[in-house]
Short mmCIF file of C-alpha atoms and ligand atoms in Angstrom, two decimals:
data_model
loop_
_atom_site.label_atom_id
_atom_site.label_comp_id
_atom_site.label_asym_id
_atom_site.label_seq_id
_atom_site.Cartn_x
_atom_site.Cartn_y
_atom_site.Cartn_z
CA MET W 1 48.07 117.39 121.23
CA SER W 2 47.72 118.08 124.96
CA LEU W 3 49.09 115.64 127.52
CA ALA W 4 45.51 115.02 128.62
CA GLU W 5 44.54 113.88 125.13
CA GLY W 6 47.50 111.52 125.16
CA VAL W 7 46.42 110.15 128.54
CA LEU W 8 42.88 109.56 127.25
CA ARG W 9 44.31 107.58 124.34
CA GLY W 10 46.29 105.45 126.74
CA ASP W 11 49.66 106.86 125.72
CA VAL W 12 52.21 105.77 128.33
CA ARG W 13 54.69 108.58 127.69
CA ALA W 14 52.04 111.30 127.95
CA THR W 15 50.86 109.66 131.18
CA ALA W 16 54.36 109.59 132.68
CA LYS W 17 54.97 113.17 131.59
CA LEU W 18 51.78 114.50 133.11
CA ILE W 19 52.53 112.70 136.37
CA SER W 20 55.97 114.33 136.50
CA LEU W 21 54.33 117.69 135.91
CA ILE W 22 51.92 117.06 138.79
CA GLU W 23 54.89 116.31 141.01
CA ASN W 24 57.23 119.08 139.96
CA GLN W 25 55.07 121.93 138.68
CA PRO W 26 51.53 121.36 139.86
CA GLU W 27 50.24 124.71 138.53
CA ALA W 28 51.35 123.73 135.04
CA ALA W 29 49.28 120.52 135.23
CA VAL W 30 45.99 122.23 136.02
CA ALA W 31 44.76 122.64 132.43
CA ASP W 32 45.30 118.93 131.72
CA LEU W 33 43.65 117.90 134.98
CA GLN W 34 40.65 120.06 134.10
CA GLU W 35 40.41 118.26 130.78
CA LEU W 36 40.62 114.85 132.46
CA HIS W 37 38.14 115.36 135.28
CA PRO W 38 34.99 114.46 133.28
CA HIS W 39 36.63 111.17 132.32
CA THR W 40 37.30 110.04 135.89
CA GLY W 41 35.24 107.91 138.23
CA ASN W 42 35.49 104.47 136.68
CA ALA W 43 38.48 103.03 138.53
CA HIS W 44 38.33 101.18 141.83
CA VAL W 45 41.02 102.81 143.97
CA VAL W 46 42.46 100.40 146.51
CA GLY W 47 44.82 101.69 149.21
CA ILE W 48 47.23 99.24 150.82
CA THR W 49 48.80 100.45 154.02
CA GLY W 50 50.62 99.07 157.05
CA SER W 51 53.90 99.33 158.90
CA PRO W 52 57.24 99.02 157.08
CA GLY W 53 57.93 95.50 155.85
CA VAL W 54 54.50 93.92 156.46
CA GLY W 55 54.51 92.84 152.81
CA LYS W 56 52.54 95.64 151.13
CA SER W 57 54.48 95.47 147.86
CA THR W 58 54.22 91.69 147.77
CA LEU W 59 50.48 91.93 148.38
CA VAL W 60 50.13 94.58 145.66
CA ASP W 61 52.07 92.39 143.25
CA GLY W 62 49.87 89.37 143.97
CA LEU W 63 46.65 91.34 143.71
CA ALA W 64 47.70 93.06 140.49
CA LYS W 65 48.51 89.70 138.90
CA ARG W 66 45.09 88.37 139.84
CA TRP W 67 43.35 91.33 138.26
CA ARG W 68 45.52 91.02 135.16
CA LYS W 69 44.35 87.43 134.76
CA GLU W 70 40.88 88.89 134.31
CA GLU W 71 42.33 91.40 131.87
CA ARG W 72 41.61 94.31 134.12
CA ARG W 73 43.97 97.22 133.55
CA VAL W 74 45.97 98.05 136.65
CA GLY W 75 47.73 101.15 137.95
CA ILE W 76 50.16 100.93 140.85
CA ILE W 77 51.31 103.95 142.85
CA ALA W 78 53.84 103.39 145.63
CA VAL W 79 53.88 106.45 147.86
CA ASP W 80 56.76 106.80 150.28
CA PRO W 81 56.73 110.09 152.18
CA ASN W 82 60.19 109.32 153.50
CA SER W 83 61.81 108.86 150.14
CA PRO W 84 63.19 111.83 148.24
CA PHE W 85 62.92 109.94 144.96
CA SER W 86 60.09 109.73 142.50
CA GLY W 87 59.88 108.05 139.16
CA GLY W 88 59.62 104.45 138.08
CA ALA W 89 59.24 101.61 140.51
CA LEU W 90 61.59 101.63 143.49
CA LEU W 91 64.56 99.35 143.06
CA GLY W 92 63.39 96.61 145.43
CA ASP W 93 59.86 96.76 144.12
CA ARG W 94 61.07 96.63 140.54
CA VAL W 95 62.69 93.32 141.30
CA ARG W 96 59.59 92.16 143.17
CA MET W 97 57.28 93.25 140.36
CA GLN W 98 59.42 92.22 137.41
CA ASP W 99 56.62 90.49 135.50
CA LEU W 100 54.27 93.41 136.00
CA ALA W 101 56.80 96.03 134.92
CA THR W 102 56.88 94.64 131.39
CA ASP W 103 53.11 94.15 131.13
CA PRO W 104 51.55 96.90 128.96
CA GLY W 105 48.31 96.55 130.95
CA VAL W 106 50.09 97.78 134.07
CA PHE W 107 51.44 101.22 134.92
CA ILE W 108 53.77 101.44 137.94
CA ARG W 109 54.92 104.65 139.54
CA SER W 110 56.56 105.55 142.82
CA MET W 111 56.22 108.92 144.49
CA GLY W 112 58.43 110.46 147.16
CA ALA W 113 57.85 113.54 149.26
CA ARG W 114 60.27 116.12 147.87
CA GLY W 115 58.76 119.18 149.58
CA ARG W 116 55.76 119.10 147.37
CA LEU W 117 53.47 122.08 146.92
CA GLY W 118 49.94 121.35 148.03
CA GLY W 119 50.98 118.16 149.77
CA LEU W 120 51.61 114.58 148.85
CA ALA W 121 47.99 113.57 149.37
CA ARG W 122 46.77 115.99 146.75
CA ALA W 123 49.50 115.00 144.31
CA THR W 124 48.54 111.35 144.83
CA HIS W 125 44.88 112.19 144.21
CA ASN W 126 45.82 113.89 140.93
CA VAL W 127 47.97 110.97 139.81
CA ILE W 128 45.01 108.68 140.54
CA ARG W 129 42.93 111.01 138.34
CA VAL W 130 45.38 110.57 135.49
CA LEU W 131 45.44 106.77 135.70
CA ASP W 132 41.67 106.58 136.17
CA SER W 133 40.89 108.70 133.11
CA GLY W 134 43.53 106.77 131.17
CA GLY W 135 41.37 103.66 131.50
CA LYS W 136 42.78 101.78 134.48
CA ASP W 137 40.12 99.60 136.11
CA VAL W 138 41.92 99.13 139.40
CA ILE W 139 44.45 101.49 140.96
CA LEU W 140 46.52 100.14 143.85
CA VAL W 141 48.08 102.75 146.11
CA GLU W 142 50.75 101.48 148.49
CA THR W 143 51.72 103.66 151.41
CA VAL W 144 53.50 103.10 154.70
CA GLY W 145 51.03 103.55 157.53
CA VAL W 146 52.82 105.63 160.11
CA GLY W 147 51.71 109.26 160.18
CA GLN W 148 48.83 111.61 159.51
CA SER W 149 49.97 112.38 155.96
CA GLU W 150 49.67 108.66 155.21
CA VAL W 151 46.16 108.58 156.64
CA ASP W 152 45.30 111.43 154.27
CA ILE W 153 46.77 109.55 151.34
CA VAL W 154 45.00 106.33 152.10
CA GLN W 155 41.72 108.19 152.44
CA THR W 156 41.85 108.98 148.74
CA ALA W 157 41.10 105.26 148.22
CA ASP W 158 37.65 103.69 147.84
CA THR W 159 38.77 100.57 149.65
CA VAL W 160 41.48 100.59 152.29
CA VAL W 161 43.38 97.40 153.03
CA VAL W 162 45.41 97.46 156.24
CA GLY W 163 48.21 94.91 156.35
CA LEU W 164 49.34 93.51 159.70
CA VAL W 165 51.74 90.76 160.64
CA PRO W 166 51.80 88.49 163.66
CA GLY W 167 54.68 88.92 166.11
CA MET W 168 57.21 91.58 165.15
CA GLY W 169 56.02 93.70 168.12
CA ASP W 170 53.59 94.94 165.54
CA ASP W 171 50.50 94.21 167.56
CA ILE W 172 47.51 96.43 167.40
CA GLN W 173 48.50 98.58 170.34
CA THR W 174 51.51 99.93 168.53
CA ILE W 175 49.75 100.78 165.28
CA LYS W 176 48.44 104.26 164.80
CA ALA W 177 44.76 104.15 165.71
CA GLY W 178 43.80 106.40 162.81
CA ILE W 179 45.06 103.80 160.36
CA LEU W 180 43.12 100.92 161.89
CA GLU W 181 39.93 102.95 161.73
CA THR W 182 40.30 103.54 158.01
CA ALA W 183 40.40 99.78 157.31
CA ASP W 184 37.75 98.28 155.03
CA VAL W 185 39.62 94.99 154.82
CA PHE W 186 42.34 93.57 157.06
CA ALA W 187 45.09 91.38 155.68
CA ILE W 188 47.00 89.43 158.28
CA ASN W 189 50.04 88.78 156.13
CA LYS W 190 52.92 86.43 156.92
CA ALA W 191 50.29 84.10 158.30
CA ASP W 192 52.95 81.40 157.97
CA ARG W 193 54.37 82.82 161.18
CA PRO W 194 53.17 81.82 164.61
CA ASN W 195 50.30 83.58 166.33
CA ALA W 196 48.36 84.78 163.29
CA ARG W 197 45.18 83.54 165.00
CA GLY W 198 45.97 85.53 168.12
CA LEU W 199 46.19 88.70 166.07
CA GLU W 200 42.94 87.83 164.37
CA MET W 201 41.18 87.45 167.74
CA GLU W 202 42.55 90.80 168.86
CA LEU W 203 41.16 92.46 165.75
CA ARG W 204 37.80 90.78 166.12
CA THR W 205 37.31 92.10 169.62
CA LEU W 206 38.25 95.59 168.46
CA PHE W 207 36.20 95.79 165.30
CA GLY W 208 32.51 95.46 165.54
CA TRP W 209 32.29 91.70 165.68
CA ASN W 210 30.28 91.74 168.86
CA GLN W 211 28.04 94.56 167.71
CA GLU W 212 24.61 93.73 166.43
CA GLU W 213 24.34 92.99 162.76
CA GLU W 214 22.76 95.86 160.91
CA GLU W 215 21.67 95.61 157.36
CA ASP W 216 24.20 97.13 154.97
CA ARG W 217 26.74 97.73 157.69
CA TRP W 218 30.17 96.79 156.44
CA ILE W 219 32.25 94.90 158.96
CA PRO W 220 35.88 94.76 157.80
CA PRO W 221 36.67 91.15 156.95
CA ILE W 222 39.96 89.71 158.16
CA GLU W 223 41.91 87.74 155.58
CA MET W 224 44.92 85.55 156.33
CA THR W 225 47.56 85.77 153.63
CA VAL W 226 51.01 84.52 152.80
CA ALA W 227 51.79 86.96 150.01
CA THR W 228 55.01 85.18 149.05
CA THR W 229 53.25 81.86 148.30
CA GLY W 230 49.88 83.27 147.25
CA ALA W 231 47.96 81.54 150.03
CA GLY W 232 44.79 83.47 150.87
CA MET W 233 45.37 85.96 148.07
CA ASP W 234 42.31 84.98 146.03
CA GLU W 235 40.21 85.46 149.15
CA LEU W 236 41.79 88.85 149.80
CA LYS W 237 40.97 89.97 146.28
CA GLU W 238 37.40 88.68 146.72
CA ALA W 239 37.01 90.66 149.94
CA ILE W 240 38.22 93.81 148.17
CA CYS W 241 35.77 93.24 145.31
CA ASP W 242 32.95 92.58 147.80
CA HIS W 243 33.65 95.90 149.43
CA TRP W 244 33.53 97.62 146.03
CA ASP W 245 30.14 96.01 145.34
CA HIS W 246 28.97 97.08 148.78
CA LEU W 247 30.05 100.69 148.12
CA LYS W 248 28.16 100.79 144.85
CA ARG W 249 25.06 98.99 146.07
CA THR W 250 24.52 101.08 149.19
CA GLY W 251 25.31 104.48 147.67
CA GLU W 252 28.27 104.76 150.02
CA LEU W 253 30.56 105.25 147.03
CA GLN W 254 28.82 108.47 146.00
CA HIS W 255 28.81 109.59 149.60
CA ARG W 256 32.55 109.03 150.02
CA ARG W 257 33.38 110.64 146.72
CA ARG W 258 31.25 113.63 147.57
CA GLU W 259 33.13 114.09 150.84
CA ARG W 260 36.43 113.74 149.08
CA TYR W 261 35.56 116.34 146.46
CA GLU W 262 34.32 118.67 149.12
CA ALA W 263 37.61 118.40 151.01
CA GLU W 264 39.56 118.87 147.80
CA LEU W 265 37.55 121.90 146.77
CA GLN W 266 38.04 123.37 150.19
CA SER W 267 41.79 122.98 150.09
CA VAL W 268 42.08 124.31 146.53
CA VAL W 269 40.03 127.39 147.47
CA GLU W 270 42.12 127.91 150.60
CA ASP W 271 45.36 127.69 148.63
CA TYR W 272 44.02 130.09 146.04
CA TRP W 273 43.07 132.74 148.56
CA ARG W 274 46.16 132.29 150.68
CA LYS W 275 48.35 132.82 147.66
CA ARG W 276 46.48 135.94 146.52
CA PHE W 277 46.55 137.34 150.04
CA PHE W 278 50.26 136.89 150.59
CA ASP W 279 51.11 138.04 147.08
CA TYR W 280 49.22 141.22 147.90
CA TRP W 281 50.77 141.93 151.31
CA GLN W 282 54.28 140.68 150.79
CA ARG W 283 54.96 143.39 148.24
CA GLU W 284 57.26 146.12 149.49
CA GLY W 285 57.96 144.41 152.80
CA HIS W 286 54.52 145.18 154.14
CA TRP W 287 54.02 141.80 155.76
CA GLU W 288 57.30 141.99 157.68
CA ARG W 289 56.41 145.47 158.95
CA VAL W 290 53.13 144.20 160.40
CA VAL W 291 54.88 141.26 162.07
CA GLU W 292 57.32 143.76 163.54
CA GLN W 293 54.43 145.87 164.89
CA VAL W 294 52.90 142.86 166.62
CA LEU W 295 56.28 142.06 168.13
CA ARG W 296 56.59 145.60 169.50
CA LYS W 297 53.04 145.38 170.89
CA GLU W 298 51.91 148.28 168.70
CA THR W 299 49.12 146.02 167.58
CA ASP W 300 47.97 142.44 168.21
CA PRO W 301 47.54 139.57 165.73
CA PHE W 302 43.74 139.82 165.77
CA THR W 303 43.54 143.52 165.02
CA ALA W 304 46.35 143.24 162.48
CA ALA W 305 44.59 140.38 160.67
CA GLN W 306 41.43 142.43 160.34
CA GLN W 307 43.37 145.39 159.07
CA LEU W 308 45.00 143.20 156.47
CA VAL W 309 41.96 141.25 155.31
CA VAL W 310 39.56 144.15 154.76
CA PRO W 311 41.75 146.20 152.41
CA PHE W 312 42.76 143.00 150.62
CA LEU W 313 39.13 142.13 149.95
CA ASP W 314 38.42 145.69 148.84
CA SER W 315 41.31 145.49 146.41
CA GLU W 316 39.94 142.19 145.05
CA VAL W 317 36.51 143.71 144.51
CA GLY W 318 37.97 146.85 142.99
CA GLY W 319 40.13 145.10 140.49
N1 LIG Y 401 57.40 84.76 155.49
C1 LIG Y 401 56.77 85.67 154.74
N2 LIG Y 401 57.46 86.67 154.20
C2 LIG Y 401 56.82 87.59 153.46
C3 LIG Y 401 55.41 87.51 153.24
N3 LIG Y 401 55.04 88.57 152.49
C4 LIG Y 401 56.16 89.28 152.25
N4 LIG Y 401 57.23 88.70 152.81
C5 LIG Y 401 58.62 89.20 152.80
O1 LIG Y 401 58.73 90.33 153.63
C6 LIG Y 401 59.67 91.27 153.10
C7 LIG Y 401 59.02 92.63 152.95
O2 LIG Y 401 58.04 92.58 151.94
P1 LIG Y 401 57.56 93.86 151.13
O3 LIG Y 401 56.47 93.43 150.23
O4 LIG Y 401 58.71 94.58 150.53
O5 LIG Y 401 56.99 94.73 152.32
P2 LIG Y 401 56.50 96.25 152.29
O6 LIG Y 401 55.44 96.36 153.31
O7 LIG Y 401 56.16 96.66 150.90
O8 LIG Y 401 57.80 97.01 152.77
P3 LIG Y 401 58.07 98.57 152.70
O9 LIG Y 401 57.54 99.09 151.39
O10 LIG Y 401 59.56 98.68 152.82
O11 LIG Y 401 57.36 99.17 153.88
C8 LIG Y 401 60.15 90.68 151.79
O12 LIG Y 401 61.36 90.04 152.01
C9 LIG Y 401 59.05 89.69 151.42
O13 LIG Y 401 59.53 88.64 150.63
C10 LIG Y 401 54.70 86.39 153.84
O14 LIG Y 401 53.49 86.28 153.71
N5 LIG Y 401 55.44 85.52 154.58
MG1 LIG Y 402 56.89 98.28 149.71
#
């Protein structure tokens, strides 16, 4: 039985094994991912991002519990580009998500960077694929919102929730603009702290609230939450579900997915050609010799590139 078949039957061990393969030996996971692709597309992928400590894991925990109450099957992926570790839930999160960890309707996985081939964003996308085809209805992807790689990761989500907190010097000016722009829903967490309303006003002036209402234009709602007590959490979940309905109703879901597949296809094709090209020219020290020639001004990078690409393509056509 292939791992993919196991995943489709909802086998937890096959699922965990395939995810490890995706992380450690991505080429070896391709056949299973091919088998799974036709079975994907059902899950609502929700990205939760924000600066360190805004309460992402606590929000994820509260949201997951609410979906479990409706017997929705939930996948949780905590992506930390700064952590070298992958595997089960991170220690702190395992404590935080104790009830979920023992619930058979929930699958929790953390992913670290670990110099991954093809990038963390693509690995995350493939793990989402596994959980999606395995029958999860909602997949929550937690990632710290600091750099471009995190923007890429969060863009694999259908709905992006950006978590902010009042005070903490964490006002909008200091948050990476790219992250704010990806937001479909804002959660002002730790709303038990002072100045939550001030932050809300700041967001409102930034995000389309004074623009004219257009039909079917999604304006990111701003939800106030206290993840630790559950205040505002039902409303946050509602806002996320509203966005999902909006995506489906307006055709935006197909549009986003199309763009995502296009980007994925592009990067897979690029990797494929790059690998073939360098495999071809790195034999017998050829590549180094050309670099040396450029260095000695015997040729220039543009001429050299042409002289490398043409024979490579000929060799591909010939054999
Ligand atoms: N006062 C208050 N504390 C909260 C709230 N939500 C979370 N916390 C606390 O804030 C701390 C950080 O919460 P986490 O959920 O681990 O935050 P995180 O964003 O996942 O953190 P990283 O994954 O390390 O970036 C914990 O001690 C939580 O108990 C809230 O709404 N109010
Ligand atoms: Mg966390």
